Amino acid sequence: MNFPKGFLWGAATSSYQIEGAVREGGRGATIWDTFCATVGKVANGDTGDVACDHYHRYRDDVKLMQALGLQTYRFSIAWSRILPEGVGKVNPQGLDFYSALVDTLLEANIVPMVTLYHWDLPQALQDKGGWAQRDTMQAFADYAHVVTQKLGDRVTRWATHNEPWVIAVLGNMTGEHAPGLQDPRIALQVAHHLLVSHGMALDAIRANVRGAEAGIVLNLSHIDPASDALGDREAAQLWDGHLNRWFLDPLFKGTYPDDLWAFYGLLAPEVGANDMAYIARPVDFLGVNYYTRHVIGAGRETPFNLRFVRTSNPYTAMDWEVYPDGLEQLLLRLHQDYRAPALYITENGCAYDDVLADGAVQDSARRDYLEAHFAAASRAIAAGVPLKGYYVWSLLDNFEWAWGYSKRFGIVYVDYKTQARTPKASALWYRDFIQAQQ
Ligand code: IFM
């Protein structure tokens, strides 16, 4: 494998998944607090109340990153720690927490990448209609302004949103995530507002951060049709439009894809006069979250009339196919069709049913997964893709949304009873891999 000089290796997390301390430091409630408190929404009734207790243990967690030789760390900010009501009064304690985290990272020589929104909308904003309301876009831009004013002297890499497809579709179409709505029209309006607010936040970042590298993080998949049959190819094209192009085209071409616009018909979002210009503001990078590919055939699964086809490849504990070639193909396609000036793998990793035995976790499947995906990234770079860094998801086992703590994505094992952290074999392998790249 060959990675260019200056390529950054790291790991990623997000606020609600690791911080805990949900009623401390002046933090306001979020839609995930509400969702977790609603019976039947999250496996085992799990909540993020304590999570990995990172809010209290962040210094030790940074030491752990340092011991693993991580060069960069991607984390997200909880909006409701900064503005407990989403708008209005700023909570200095929230800003101080992230400021101290950034200082600790920099002292450890770890480059921070900050995500402004990783799904934990202040509940007070959801009570006013959440992302379906245009006012929330301005609230997000104002929040971005407050945060970048405080941290912009030390943090240059900023991502606006993490995975707008997941926020819009799982949160508002299927209802599997907070706020748990099942309304496709709202979901598409939410997706649109997320994209516009991304552009508005870019302006705030650039106003406050000298030398900013700003972008957005999308969950993207490589998609293959189940066969060469026309129906399968059309179904795959539709799913690609829904999952990938619906977000990539407006961001990089300034228009929604025609085929999907026609397919959505009356469900398509209302678009304000300047919206597309905001969405298509140039980014410095595109963050790619890649976990699996989708093999799609014509079928009956509504509303898209398609089916997800299983293959003979291995699957992870999430029941996601392990398909490293898809990462290479996705990166090549992104470079060819969209030409982002730089790309980061902002998330890649896998959940397995890890077991802590005799003080160790032998997760060879995770090591193999990572190694194969690193190799795929290296092939894409050799073919000309401007990939600049790689964040493994995740640093720690953590709260996996509707799955609660039942899915372990970490390279570090967390014993949730004692909060003890144990680097898994994959983490030790990653440490040696990073070292060997120097
Ligand atoms: O845990 C999530 C993360 O919050 C967003 N991307 C996918 C991960 C695994 O499901």
XYZ file of C-alpha atoms and ligand atoms in Angstrom:
448
model
C 0.000 0.000 0.000
C 1.145 3.482 -0.781
C -0.112 6.628 0.895
C 1.192 10.112 0.116
C 3.275 12.116 2.551
C 1.047 14.085 4.905
C -1.835 11.591 4.623
C -3.645 11.658 7.977
C -4.691 8.554 9.903
C -7.245 8.843 12.652
C -10.495 7.756 14.214
C -13.947 9.295 14.569
C -16.727 9.546 17.152
C -19.782 11.714 17.738
C -21.092 13.642 20.717
C -24.264 11.755 21.646
C -22.643 8.380 21.039
C -19.818 8.843 23.556
C -20.172 11.891 25.818
C -22.854 10.965 28.356
C -23.327 13.711 30.994
C -26.583 14.663 29.316
C -27.764 16.722 32.258
C -24.409 18.338 33.072
C -22.548 21.446 32.031
C -25.727 23.310 31.141
C -26.534 20.987 28.204
C -30.086 21.239 26.864
C -32.169 18.211 25.887
C -31.924 16.835 22.340
C -34.171 14.791 20.092
C -32.108 11.701 20.943
C -32.763 12.159 24.675
C -36.456 12.243 23.873
C -36.302 9.324 21.440
C -34.371 7.133 23.907
C -36.940 7.911 26.599
C -39.732 6.687 24.320
C -40.494 3.029 25.004
C -39.651 0.666 22.149
C -37.470 2.998 20.111
C -33.975 1.855 21.149
C -32.804 -1.728 21.746
C -32.831 -2.752 25.421
C -34.117 0.697 26.375
C -30.512 1.969 26.102
C -29.830 5.706 26.259
C -26.877 8.040 25.785
C -27.182 9.271 29.389
C -23.770 7.863 30.326
C -22.486 6.359 27.057
C -18.660 6.198 27.295
C -18.579 8.978 29.878
C -16.208 10.789 27.525
C -17.364 14.149 28.915
C -15.475 13.307 32.116
C -12.802 11.075 30.617
C -11.761 13.023 27.546
C -8.199 13.580 28.817
C -7.623 9.843 29.194
C -9.266 9.237 25.838
C -6.857 11.642 24.172
C -3.960 9.829 25.900
C -5.308 6.627 24.434
C -5.395 8.182 20.956
C -1.823 9.306 21.462
C -0.746 5.841 22.550
C -2.285 4.463 19.361
C -0.360 7.006 17.304
C -3.478 8.652 15.855
C -2.628 11.757 13.869
C -6.140 13.152 13.667
C -9.436 12.820 15.521
C -12.895 13.619 14.193
C -15.536 14.430 16.805
C -18.811 16.317 16.811
C -20.144 19.136 18.913
C -23.429 18.843 20.757
C -25.370 21.922 19.633
C -27.382 21.865 22.872
C -24.226 22.178 24.993
C -23.524 25.466 23.214
C -27.093 26.758 22.879
C -29.299 24.722 25.223
C -32.443 25.984 23.476
C -30.892 25.819 20.002
C -30.992 29.601 19.664
C -30.523 32.571 21.979
C -28.432 32.306 25.111
C -24.955 30.814 24.691
C -23.751 28.424 27.402
C -20.066 29.208 28.060
C -19.538 25.884 29.863
C -20.313 24.035 26.646
C -17.828 26.084 24.660
C -15.220 25.579 27.392
C -15.602 21.815 27.247
C -14.841 21.656 23.522
C -12.136 24.268 23.832
C -10.377 22.148 26.461
C -10.782 19.048 24.288
C -9.196 20.860 21.345
C -6.294 22.075 23.496
C -5.730 18.572 24.824
C -5.678 17.189 21.274
C -3.264 19.824 20.051
C -0.936 19.226 23.008
C -0.940 15.567 21.972
C -0.148 16.539 18.368
C -3.495 15.291 17.109
C -5.236 17.325 14.402
C -8.903 17.922 15.240
C -11.659 17.683 12.634
C -14.933 19.021 13.999
C -18.400 18.047 12.796
C -21.020 20.628 13.678
C -24.075 18.402 13.433
C -24.115 14.669 14.077
C -27.853 14.218 14.654
C -28.432 15.629 18.166
C -30.816 18.493 17.390
C -31.824 20.552 20.442
C -35.317 19.370 21.419
C -36.460 22.989 21.708
C -35.951 23.346 17.937
C -37.763 20.101 17.160
C -40.669 21.434 19.218
C -40.871 24.262 16.669
C -40.802 21.868 13.708
C -37.105 20.962 13.573
C -35.349 20.660 10.218
C -38.662 20.835 8.369
C -38.709 24.572 9.257
C -36.621 27.125 7.389
C -35.849 28.952 10.667
C -33.743 25.986 11.760
C -31.325 26.706 8.905
C -30.604 30.176 10.268
C -30.350 28.762 13.789
C -27.721 26.308 12.511
C -25.753 29.063 10.774
C -25.841 31.135 13.993
C -24.654 28.132 16.012
C -21.845 27.569 13.476
C -20.870 31.191 13.933
C -20.673 30.899 17.747
C -18.626 27.697 17.636
C -16.181 28.803 14.950
C -15.610 32.115 16.721
C -14.499 30.182 19.788
C -12.515 27.347 18.188
C -11.553 28.811 14.822
C -8.173 30.014 16.077
C -7.154 26.369 16.648
C -9.371 24.183 14.469
C -9.113 24.528 10.702
C -10.949 21.371 9.513
C -14.727 21.643 9.751
C -17.542 19.423 8.548
C -21.037 20.895 8.595
C -23.379 17.886 8.621
C -22.854 14.195 9.097
C -24.929 12.018 6.758
C -27.940 14.148 5.751
C -29.519 11.049 4.137
C -29.647 9.305 7.508
C -30.983 12.383 9.285
C -33.708 12.924 6.707
C -34.673 9.370 5.790
C -34.180 7.334 8.977
C -35.349 10.234 11.143
C -38.364 11.367 9.120
C -39.274 8.752 6.498
C -38.838 5.369 8.178
C -38.880 6.703 11.754
C -36.071 4.395 12.936
C -34.149 7.393 14.285
C -35.082 10.539 16.191
C -37.379 12.378 15.840
C -39.169 9.219 14.636
C -41.462 10.704 11.969
C -42.775 8.678 9.042
C -43.547 11.288 6.449
C -41.709 11.189 3.098
C -42.628 14.755 2.189
C -41.183 16.072 5.443
C -38.125 13.872 4.969
C -37.343 15.417 1.575
C -37.918 18.922 2.911
C -35.596 18.138 5.821
C -32.923 16.878 3.403
C -33.213 20.100 1.429
C -32.956 22.312 4.507
C -29.943 20.358 5.730
C -28.170 21.018 2.443
C -29.036 24.723 2.388
C -27.957 25.113 6.005
C -24.677 23.418 5.116
C -23.994 26.258 2.655
C -25.005 28.876 5.208
C -22.681 27.330 7.798
C -19.827 27.244 5.269
C -20.075 31.036 5.105
C -19.860 31.282 8.904
C -16.861 28.942 9.016
C -15.019 30.890 6.330
C -15.771 34.205 8.052
C -14.248 33.023 11.337
C -11.517 30.543 10.462
C -8.385 31.609 8.703
C -7.188 28.859 6.339
C -10.390 26.874 6.893
C -10.836 23.498 5.236
C -14.595 23.104 5.211
C -16.844 20.415 3.808
C -19.719 18.033 4.392
C -19.867 14.336 5.242
C -22.138 12.029 3.242
C -22.957 8.363 3.703
C -22.371 6.932 0.255
C -22.470 3.449 -1.162
C -21.247 1.732 -4.250
C -24.332 0.278 -5.905
C -24.434 -2.706 -8.261
C -27.471 -4.031 -10.108
C -28.308 -7.642 -9.241
C -28.017 -8.574 -12.932
C -27.786 -7.031 -16.377
C -31.562 -7.213 -16.767
C -33.128 -3.816 -17.525
C -35.392 -3.927 -14.443
C -32.441 -4.551 -12.126
C -30.378 -1.820 -13.725
C -33.253 0.651 -13.432
C -33.820 -0.273 -9.791
C -30.108 0.208 -9.023
C -30.161 3.563 -10.821
C -33.124 4.699 -8.736
C -31.497 3.674 -5.465
C -28.265 5.382 -6.504
C -30.307 8.524 -7.164
C -32.044 8.334 -3.801
C -28.975 7.583 -1.697
C -26.064 9.171 -3.551
C -27.009 11.596 -6.329
C -29.819 13.346 -4.414
C -27.069 14.831 -2.228
C -24.041 14.892 -4.536
C -25.705 16.569 -7.529
C -26.995 19.659 -5.703
C -23.731 20.033 -3.765
C -21.464 19.760 -6.787
C -23.712 20.613 -9.758
C -26.274 22.908 -8.193
C -29.319 20.884 -9.293
C -31.317 17.912 -8.070
C -31.167 14.877 -10.391
C -34.054 14.990 -12.898
C -34.932 11.301 -12.689
C -35.418 11.429 -8.920
C -37.212 14.766 -9.019
C -39.706 13.180 -11.403
C -39.936 10.025 -9.279
C -40.676 11.992 -6.096
C -43.292 14.083 -7.883
C -45.432 15.923 -5.339
C -43.095 14.859 -2.532
C -40.227 16.953 -3.931
C -39.150 19.786 -1.616
C -40.050 23.443 -1.843
C -36.951 25.295 -2.979
C -36.386 28.958 -2.091
C -34.894 31.492 -4.507
C -31.280 31.371 -3.260
C -31.271 27.842 -1.925
C -29.398 26.127 -4.730
C -26.662 28.758 -4.656
C -26.133 28.114 -0.956
C -26.066 24.361 -1.441
C -23.525 24.558 -4.253
C -21.048 26.791 -2.402
C -17.644 25.264 -3.193
C -16.329 22.939 -0.505
C -12.706 22.234 0.331
C -13.410 18.559 0.828
C -16.054 15.899 0.663
C -16.165 13.504 3.613
C -17.071 9.966 2.597
C -18.572 7.499 5.039
C -18.332 4.086 3.422
C -19.309 0.822 5.092
C -20.800 -1.460 2.459
C -22.190 -1.694 -1.042
C -25.785 -2.301 -2.053
C -26.750 -4.903 -4.622
C -30.151 -3.908 -5.951
C -32.697 -5.766 -8.021
C -36.200 -4.970 -9.225
C -38.665 -5.973 -6.522
C -41.556 -5.085 -4.324
C -39.973 -3.289 -1.386
C -41.828 -0.010 -1.178
C -41.654 2.857 -1.877
C -38.921 2.259 -4.446
C -40.065 -1.112 -5.830
C -36.734 -2.780 -5.437
C -35.048 -5.439 -3.346
C -31.703 -5.684 -1.569
C -29.882 -8.792 -2.739
C -27.604 -10.826 -0.462
C -24.285 -12.028 -1.820
C -21.958 -14.844 -0.816
C -19.449 -12.400 0.718
C -19.012 -12.134 4.511
C -21.336 -9.828 6.463
C -20.666 -7.856 9.668
C -22.743 -7.858 12.856
C -24.843 -5.072 11.273
C -25.604 -7.517 8.459
C -23.680 -5.267 6.077
C -21.723 -6.915 3.262
C -17.931 -6.644 3.491
C -17.000 -5.270 0.084
C -13.737 -3.287 0.001
C -13.687 -3.029 -3.818
C -16.792 -0.871 -3.479
C -14.730 1.772 -1.698
C -12.261 1.946 -4.563
C -15.081 2.082 -7.126
C -16.952 4.725 -5.150
C -13.879 6.942 -4.811
C -13.095 6.661 -8.528
C -16.674 7.502 -9.415
C -16.783 10.483 -7.042
C -13.584 11.832 -8.503
C -14.772 11.355 -12.067
C -18.309 12.728 -11.631
C -17.953 15.405 -8.935
C -14.329 16.553 -8.704
C -14.211 17.577 -5.039
C -10.838 19.268 -4.462
C -10.089 16.774 -1.690
C -11.689 13.705 -0.183
C -11.468 12.202 3.279
C -12.750 8.843 4.380
C -14.524 10.341 7.368
C -15.868 6.966 8.525
C -15.108 3.363 7.728
C -15.288 0.407 10.053
C -17.380 -2.512 11.179
C -19.301 -3.976 14.106
C -18.580 -7.486 15.318
C -19.637 -9.412 18.408
C -16.363 -8.763 20.206
C -15.501 -10.630 23.376
C -13.118 -9.462 26.054
C -11.198 -12.513 27.286
C -8.075 -12.486 29.454
C -7.775 -8.753 29.022
C -7.744 -8.831 25.212
C -10.119 -8.711 22.252
C -9.019 -10.805 19.286
C -10.949 -9.066 16.504
C -9.125 -10.398 13.473
C -12.211 -9.869 11.283
C -12.046 -6.120 11.993
C -8.334 -6.026 11.254
C -8.931 -7.811 7.934
C -11.791 -5.453 7.131
C -9.675 -2.363 7.772
C -6.628 -3.677 5.946
C -8.676 -4.518 2.854
C -10.360 -1.102 2.858
C -7.041 0.711 3.321
C -5.734 -1.218 0.301
C -8.799 -0.163 -1.713
C -8.164 3.474 -0.751
C -4.533 3.142 -1.743
C -5.529 1.825 -5.191
C -7.876 4.793 -5.634
C -5.079 7.203 -4.734
C -2.784 5.505 -7.246
C -5.499 6.099 -9.863
C -5.501 9.839 -9.098
C -8.138 10.330 -6.377
C -7.116 13.226 -4.055
C -7.743 11.343 -0.805
C -6.135 13.151 2.132
C -6.971 11.161 5.230
C -8.806 8.237 6.792
C -10.901 8.083 9.948
C -11.739 4.657 11.326
C -15.193 4.386 12.836
C -14.946 4.267 15.699
C -12.358 5.042 18.331
C -14.546 3.526 21.058
C -17.412 1.085 21.242
C -20.366 3.400 21.698
C -24.089 4.062 21.514
C -25.109 2.760 18.097
C -28.401 4.685 17.824
C -31.462 2.450 17.559
C -29.208 -0.551 18.277
C -28.138 0.896 21.622
C -24.946 -0.661 22.961
C -25.566 -4.000 21.245
C -23.257 -3.213 18.308
C -19.559 -2.670 18.884
C -17.808 -0.577 16.235
C -14.794 0.477 18.328
C -11.154 -0.383 17.842
C -11.136 0.119 21.609
C -13.399 -2.084 23.705
C -15.493 -0.334 26.337
C -16.729 -2.179 29.410
C -19.844 -0.121 30.056
C -20.041 -1.216 33.718
C -16.576 0.030 34.664
C -15.862 2.315 31.674
C -12.528 0.510 31.302
C -11.062 0.879 27.817
C -9.133 -1.990 26.221
C -7.534 -1.519 22.805
C -8.615 -4.442 20.645
C -6.067 -6.360 18.543
C -7.223 -4.252 15.566
C -6.226 -1.061 17.405
C -2.739 -2.418 18.076
C -2.471 -3.469 14.450
C -3.657 0.026 13.370
C -1.022 1.621 15.650
C 1.720 -0.437 13.969
C 0.279 0.270 10.517
C 0.340 4.039 11.123
C 3.865 3.794 12.489
C 4.977 1.889 9.386
C 3.629 4.668 7.150
C 6.058 7.235 8.620
O -22.494 5.005 14.321
C -22.770 5.488 13.063
C -22.362 6.938 12.941
O -22.976 7.729 13.904
C -22.722 7.487 11.587
N -22.248 6.633 10.542
C -22.476 5.226 10.636
C -22.052 4.709 11.994
C -22.303 3.197 12.089
O -23.650 2.928 11.899
